[in-house]
Coordinates of C-alpha atoms in Angstrom, one line a residue:
X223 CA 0.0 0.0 0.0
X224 CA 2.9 2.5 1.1
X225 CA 4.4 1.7 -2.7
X226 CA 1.2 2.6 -4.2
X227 CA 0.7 6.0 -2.3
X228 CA 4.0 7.0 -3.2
X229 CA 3.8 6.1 -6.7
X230 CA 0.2 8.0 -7.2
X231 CA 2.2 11.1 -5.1
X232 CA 5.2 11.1 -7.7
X233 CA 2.8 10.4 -10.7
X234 CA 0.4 13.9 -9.5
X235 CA 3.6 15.5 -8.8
X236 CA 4.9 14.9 -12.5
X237 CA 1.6 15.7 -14.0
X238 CA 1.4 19.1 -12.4
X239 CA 4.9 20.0 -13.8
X240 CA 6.0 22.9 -14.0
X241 CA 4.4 24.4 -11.3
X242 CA 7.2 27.2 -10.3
X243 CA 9.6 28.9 -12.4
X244 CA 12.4 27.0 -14.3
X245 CA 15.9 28.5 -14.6
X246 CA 17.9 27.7 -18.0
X247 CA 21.3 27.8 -17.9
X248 CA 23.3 29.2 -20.2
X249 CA 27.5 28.4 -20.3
X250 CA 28.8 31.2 -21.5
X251 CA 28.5 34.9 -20.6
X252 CA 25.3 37.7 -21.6
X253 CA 25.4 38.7 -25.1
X254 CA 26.8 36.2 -27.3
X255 CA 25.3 33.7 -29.7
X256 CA 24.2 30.8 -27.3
X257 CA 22.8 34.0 -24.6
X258 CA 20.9 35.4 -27.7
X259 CA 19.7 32.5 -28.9
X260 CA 18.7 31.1 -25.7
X261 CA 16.6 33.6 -25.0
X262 CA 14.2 33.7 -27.9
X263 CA 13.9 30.1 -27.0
X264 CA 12.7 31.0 -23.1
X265 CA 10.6 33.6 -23.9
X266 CA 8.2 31.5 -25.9
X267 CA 9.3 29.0 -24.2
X268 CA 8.0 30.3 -20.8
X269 CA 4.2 30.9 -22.6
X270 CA 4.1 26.9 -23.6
X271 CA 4.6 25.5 -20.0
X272 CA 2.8 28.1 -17.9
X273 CA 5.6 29.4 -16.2
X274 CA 8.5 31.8 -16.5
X275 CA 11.7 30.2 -17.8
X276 CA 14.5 32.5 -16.7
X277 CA 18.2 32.9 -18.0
X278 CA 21.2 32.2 -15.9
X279 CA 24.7 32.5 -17.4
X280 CA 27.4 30.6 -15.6
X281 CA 30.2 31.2 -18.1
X282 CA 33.3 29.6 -17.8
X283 CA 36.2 26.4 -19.0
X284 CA 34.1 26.8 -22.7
X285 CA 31.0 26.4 -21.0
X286 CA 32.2 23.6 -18.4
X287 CA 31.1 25.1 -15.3
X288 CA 27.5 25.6 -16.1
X289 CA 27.2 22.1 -16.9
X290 CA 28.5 20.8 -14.5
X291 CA 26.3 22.8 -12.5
X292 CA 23.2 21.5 -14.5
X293 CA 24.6 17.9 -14.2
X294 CA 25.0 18.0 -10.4
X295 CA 21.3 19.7 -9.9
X296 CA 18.3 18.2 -9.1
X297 CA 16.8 15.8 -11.6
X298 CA 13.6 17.5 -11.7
X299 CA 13.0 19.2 -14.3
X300 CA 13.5 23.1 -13.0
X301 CA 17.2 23.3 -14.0
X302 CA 17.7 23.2 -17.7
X303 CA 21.0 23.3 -19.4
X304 CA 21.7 25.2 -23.1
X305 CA 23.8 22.6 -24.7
X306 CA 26.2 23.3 -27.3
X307 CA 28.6 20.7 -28.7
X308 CA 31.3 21.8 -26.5
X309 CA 29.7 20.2 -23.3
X310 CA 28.9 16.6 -24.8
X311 CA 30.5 16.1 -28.7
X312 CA 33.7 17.6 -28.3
X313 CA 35.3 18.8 -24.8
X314 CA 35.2 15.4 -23.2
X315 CA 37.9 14.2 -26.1
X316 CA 39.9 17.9 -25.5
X317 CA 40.1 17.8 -21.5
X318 CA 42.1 15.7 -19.4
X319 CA 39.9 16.4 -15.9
X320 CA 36.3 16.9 -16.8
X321 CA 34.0 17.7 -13.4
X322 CA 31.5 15.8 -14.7
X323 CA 30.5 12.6 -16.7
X324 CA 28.3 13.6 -20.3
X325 CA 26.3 11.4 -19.9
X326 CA 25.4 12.8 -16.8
X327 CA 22.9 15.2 -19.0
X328 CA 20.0 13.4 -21.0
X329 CA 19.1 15.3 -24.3
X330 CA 15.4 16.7 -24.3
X331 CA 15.0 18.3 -27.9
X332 CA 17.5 20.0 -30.4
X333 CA 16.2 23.7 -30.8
X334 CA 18.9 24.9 -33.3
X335 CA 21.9 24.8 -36.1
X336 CA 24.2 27.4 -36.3
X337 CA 25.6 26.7 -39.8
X338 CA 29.0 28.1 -40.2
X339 CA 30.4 29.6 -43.8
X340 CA 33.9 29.3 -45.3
X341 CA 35.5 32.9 -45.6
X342 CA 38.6 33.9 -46.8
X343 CA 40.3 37.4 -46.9
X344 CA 40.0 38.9 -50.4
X345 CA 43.6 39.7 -50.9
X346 CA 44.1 35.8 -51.6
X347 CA 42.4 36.4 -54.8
X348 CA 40.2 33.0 -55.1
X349 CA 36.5 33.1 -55.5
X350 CA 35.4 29.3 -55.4
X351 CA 36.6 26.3 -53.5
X352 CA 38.5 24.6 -55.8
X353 CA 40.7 27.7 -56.0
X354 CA 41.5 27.6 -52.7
X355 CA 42.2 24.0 -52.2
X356 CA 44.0 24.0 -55.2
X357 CA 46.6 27.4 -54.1
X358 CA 46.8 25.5 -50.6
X359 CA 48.3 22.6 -52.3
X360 CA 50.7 24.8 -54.2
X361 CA 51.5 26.4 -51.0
X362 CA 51.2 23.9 -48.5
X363 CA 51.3 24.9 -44.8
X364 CA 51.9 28.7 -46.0
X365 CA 48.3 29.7 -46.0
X366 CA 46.5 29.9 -42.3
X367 CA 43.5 29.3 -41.0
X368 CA 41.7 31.5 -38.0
X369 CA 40.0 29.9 -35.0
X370 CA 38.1 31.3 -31.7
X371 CA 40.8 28.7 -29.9
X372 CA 42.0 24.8 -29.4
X373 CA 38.9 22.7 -29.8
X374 CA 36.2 25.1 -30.9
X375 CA 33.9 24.4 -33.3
X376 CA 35.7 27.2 -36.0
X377 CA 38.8 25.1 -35.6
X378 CA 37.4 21.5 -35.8
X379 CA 36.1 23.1 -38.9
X380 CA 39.0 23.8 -40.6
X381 CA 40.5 20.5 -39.2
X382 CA 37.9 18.6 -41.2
X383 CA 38.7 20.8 -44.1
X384 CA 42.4 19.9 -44.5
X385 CA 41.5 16.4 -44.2
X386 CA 39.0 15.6 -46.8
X387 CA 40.7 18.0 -48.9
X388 CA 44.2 16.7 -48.9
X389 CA 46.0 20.0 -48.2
X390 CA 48.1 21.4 -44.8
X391 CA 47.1 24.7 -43.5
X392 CA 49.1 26.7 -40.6
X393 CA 46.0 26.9 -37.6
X394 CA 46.4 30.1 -35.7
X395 CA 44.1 30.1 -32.5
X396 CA 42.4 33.1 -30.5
X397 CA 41.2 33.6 -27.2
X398 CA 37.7 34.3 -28.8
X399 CA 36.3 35.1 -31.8
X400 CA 36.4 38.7 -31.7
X401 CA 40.6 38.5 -32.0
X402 CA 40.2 36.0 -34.7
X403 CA 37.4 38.0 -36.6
X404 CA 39.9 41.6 -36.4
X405 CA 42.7 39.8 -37.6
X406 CA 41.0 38.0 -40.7
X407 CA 39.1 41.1 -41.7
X408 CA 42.3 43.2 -41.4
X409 CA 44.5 40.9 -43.4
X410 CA 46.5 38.9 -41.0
X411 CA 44.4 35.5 -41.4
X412 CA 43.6 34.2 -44.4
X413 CA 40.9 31.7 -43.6
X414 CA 38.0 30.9 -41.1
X415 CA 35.0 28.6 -40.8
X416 CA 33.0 30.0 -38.1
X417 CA 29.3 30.8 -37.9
X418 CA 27.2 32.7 -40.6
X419 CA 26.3 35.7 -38.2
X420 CA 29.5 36.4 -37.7
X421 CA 30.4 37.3 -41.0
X422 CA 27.6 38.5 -42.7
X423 CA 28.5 42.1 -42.3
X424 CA 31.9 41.5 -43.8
X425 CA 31.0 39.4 -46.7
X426 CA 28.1 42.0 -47.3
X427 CA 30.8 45.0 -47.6
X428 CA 33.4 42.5 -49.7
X429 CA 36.2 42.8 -47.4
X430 CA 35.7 38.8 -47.1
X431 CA 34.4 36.5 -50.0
X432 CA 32.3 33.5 -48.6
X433 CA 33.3 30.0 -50.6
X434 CA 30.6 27.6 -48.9
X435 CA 28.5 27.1 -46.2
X436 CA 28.8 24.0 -43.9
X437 CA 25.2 22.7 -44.3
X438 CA 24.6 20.1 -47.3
X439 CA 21.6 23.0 -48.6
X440 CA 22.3 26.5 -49.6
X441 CA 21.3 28.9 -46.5
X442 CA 18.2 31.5 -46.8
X443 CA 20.9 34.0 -45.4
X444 CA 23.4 33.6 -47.9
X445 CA 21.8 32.5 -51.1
X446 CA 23.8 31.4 -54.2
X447 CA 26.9 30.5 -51.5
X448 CA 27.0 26.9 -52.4
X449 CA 27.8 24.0 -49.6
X450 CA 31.2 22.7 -48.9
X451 CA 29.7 19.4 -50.0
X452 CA 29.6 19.7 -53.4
X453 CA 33.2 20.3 -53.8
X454 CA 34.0 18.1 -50.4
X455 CA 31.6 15.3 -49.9
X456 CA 31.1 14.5 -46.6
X457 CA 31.6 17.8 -45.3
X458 CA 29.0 18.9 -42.9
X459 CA 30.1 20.6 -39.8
X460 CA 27.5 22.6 -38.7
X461 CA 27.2 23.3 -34.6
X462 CA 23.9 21.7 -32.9
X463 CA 22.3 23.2 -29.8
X464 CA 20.5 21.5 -27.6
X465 CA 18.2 21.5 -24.3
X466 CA 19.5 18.6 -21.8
X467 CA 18.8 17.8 -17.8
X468 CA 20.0 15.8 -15.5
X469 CA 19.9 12.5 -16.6
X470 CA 17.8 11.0 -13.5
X471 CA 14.8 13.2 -14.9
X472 CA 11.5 11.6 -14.7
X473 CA 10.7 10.8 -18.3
X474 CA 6.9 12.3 -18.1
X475 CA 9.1 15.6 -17.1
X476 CA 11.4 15.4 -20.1
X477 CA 8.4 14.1 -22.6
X478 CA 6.5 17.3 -21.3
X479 CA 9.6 19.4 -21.9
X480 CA 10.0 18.1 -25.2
X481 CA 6.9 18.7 -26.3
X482 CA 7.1 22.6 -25.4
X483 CA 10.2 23.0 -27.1
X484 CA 9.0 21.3 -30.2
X485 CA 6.1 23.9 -29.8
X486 CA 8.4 26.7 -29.1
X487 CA 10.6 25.7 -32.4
X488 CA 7.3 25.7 -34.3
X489 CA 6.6 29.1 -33.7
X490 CA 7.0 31.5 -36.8
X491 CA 8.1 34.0 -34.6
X492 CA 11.1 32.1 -33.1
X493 CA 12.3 30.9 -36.4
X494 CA 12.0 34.6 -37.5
X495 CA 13.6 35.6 -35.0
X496 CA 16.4 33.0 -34.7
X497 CA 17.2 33.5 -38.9
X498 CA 18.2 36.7 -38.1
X499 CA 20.6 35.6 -36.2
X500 CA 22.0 33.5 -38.8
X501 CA 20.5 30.4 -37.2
X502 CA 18.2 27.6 -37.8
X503 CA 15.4 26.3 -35.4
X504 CA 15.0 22.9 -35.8
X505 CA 13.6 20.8 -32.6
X506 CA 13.5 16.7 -32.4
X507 CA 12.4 14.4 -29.7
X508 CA 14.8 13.1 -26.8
X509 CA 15.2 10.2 -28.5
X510 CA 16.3 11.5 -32.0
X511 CA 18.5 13.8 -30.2
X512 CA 20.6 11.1 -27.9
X513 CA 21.1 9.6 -31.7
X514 CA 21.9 12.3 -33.0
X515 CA 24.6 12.8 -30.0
X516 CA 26.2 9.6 -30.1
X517 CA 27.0 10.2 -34.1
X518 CA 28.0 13.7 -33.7
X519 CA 30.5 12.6 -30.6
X520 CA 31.8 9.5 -32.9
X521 CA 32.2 12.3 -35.7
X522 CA 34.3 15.0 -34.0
X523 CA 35.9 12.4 -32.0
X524 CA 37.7 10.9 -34.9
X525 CA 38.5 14.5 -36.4
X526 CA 40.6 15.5 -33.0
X527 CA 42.6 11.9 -32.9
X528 CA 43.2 12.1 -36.4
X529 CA 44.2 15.9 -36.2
X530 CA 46.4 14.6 -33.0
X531 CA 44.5 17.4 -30.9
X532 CA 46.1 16.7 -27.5
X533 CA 43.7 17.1 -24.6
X534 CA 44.9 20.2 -22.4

């Protein structure tokens, strides 16, 4: 009898969720892509469950400490972290002393793609793809390639680029993107792969010419800039972000979280509103998002061994 009560107690206790406010937390600091985009996400977000979803940043280690923080919360669905690859697909191949275990955090829904686009600096005087690759190979190891830093997504992307295109570039690495963006713009980097927002201003004023985008489709932002793909198949090295939660979660909590989000995705608003970003919304269900984990962290795990990334 005691078994029973508790299980009817538990089971009125999931049905009522949410019924307080639920805090999202967000790795990196106020004001960048994943706050940005986080936010359109809580706002509507907040309408479909019935309660306010509210931000919290906990920046820090490439977005380590706030998911940890998620990971070590209470499994109950009021603690929500803003997943980018960082926390799951890449950074538990790039760090030797990770605070927590990734599977610690159980996807809920995808709510975005952040495709990335292939710019170079205009004084290398190529206009396609094949251009570059083929000046590369005339000049191997002489041209360079910027990155935001070891391990982030803008220099995974370029790692994948030497590698299905057989040529050696020199990788310089920033503290950030903001270094790396000044320096390609101004003439000191000749290549980056880093996402669309970043550059569209640049590519718009011609002081950077785009060669591809790293979806398999042509982008609504940047129309008539053809995929990597078509010159490099296989290519396809655009960032995922992601809602996850402790991984004890009661699953009526994470299906009633999923279906939010997948609400929240749907809305014309938020897609508006994310494309001008320069991102995507797409949303999926817990369970095509855990597949969609364990291929991504088989991908980008077999681009840092084979790039002989060494975990810092």
């Amino acid at each position: 009898m005691r078994v029973c009560v508790l299980a009817l107690v538990a089971g009125a206790a999931h049905a009522a969720y949410p019924d307080r406010p639920i805090r999202m937390i967000v790795p990196f600091a106020p004001g960048g892509g994943a706050d940005l985009t986080a936010r359109v996400v809580a706002d509507t977000l907040s309408k479909k469950l019935g309660q306010p979803v509210i931000i919290e940043n906990k920046a820090g280690a490439g977005g380590v400490i706030g998911a940890a923080a998620v990971a070590r919360s209470d499994p109950d669905g009021y603690t929500l972290l803003y997943t980018t690859p960082g926390q799951q697909m890449t950074l538990p191949y790039l760090m030797k002393n990770m605070p927590y275990d990734p599977a610690d955090l159980r996807p809920v829904s995808q709510v975005s793609l952040a495709p990335s686009v292939l710019v170079v600096n205009k004084k290398l005087g190529v206009t396609s793809l094949p251009q570059l690759i083929e000046l590369a190979k005339k000049r191997p190891g002489e041209l360079n390639f910027v990155s935001a830093g070891i391990g982030a997504s803008s220099h995974l992307n370029g790692e994948l680029l030497q590698m299905l295109a057989g040529i050696k570039l020199q990788h310089i690495p920033y503290k950030g993107t903001g270094d790396a963006v000044k320096d390609l713009v101004g003439g000191n980097g000749d290549i980056a792969i880093d996402t669309v927002g970043i550059y569209t201003a640049f590519i718009s004023d011609g002081r950077l010419v785009p060669l591809g985008v790293t979806t398999t489709e042509e982008l609504p932002m940047l129309p008539g800039v053809a995929p990597i793909s078509r010159a490099l198949p296989g290519y396809d090295a655009s960032p995922v972000n992601y809602i996850t939660v402790p991984k004890a979660t009661p699953e009526a909590v994470v299906q009633k979280l999923a279906g939010a989000l997948q609400a929240t995705i749907a809305e014309p608003e938020v897609k508006k509103r994310m494309l001008e970003q320069g991102i995507l919304a797409i949303a999926n269900t817990p369970e095509q998002m855990a597949d969609l984990l364990r291929k991504e962290q088989a991908r980008w795990r077999g681009v840092i061994e084979k790039a002989g990334i060494q975990k810092q």
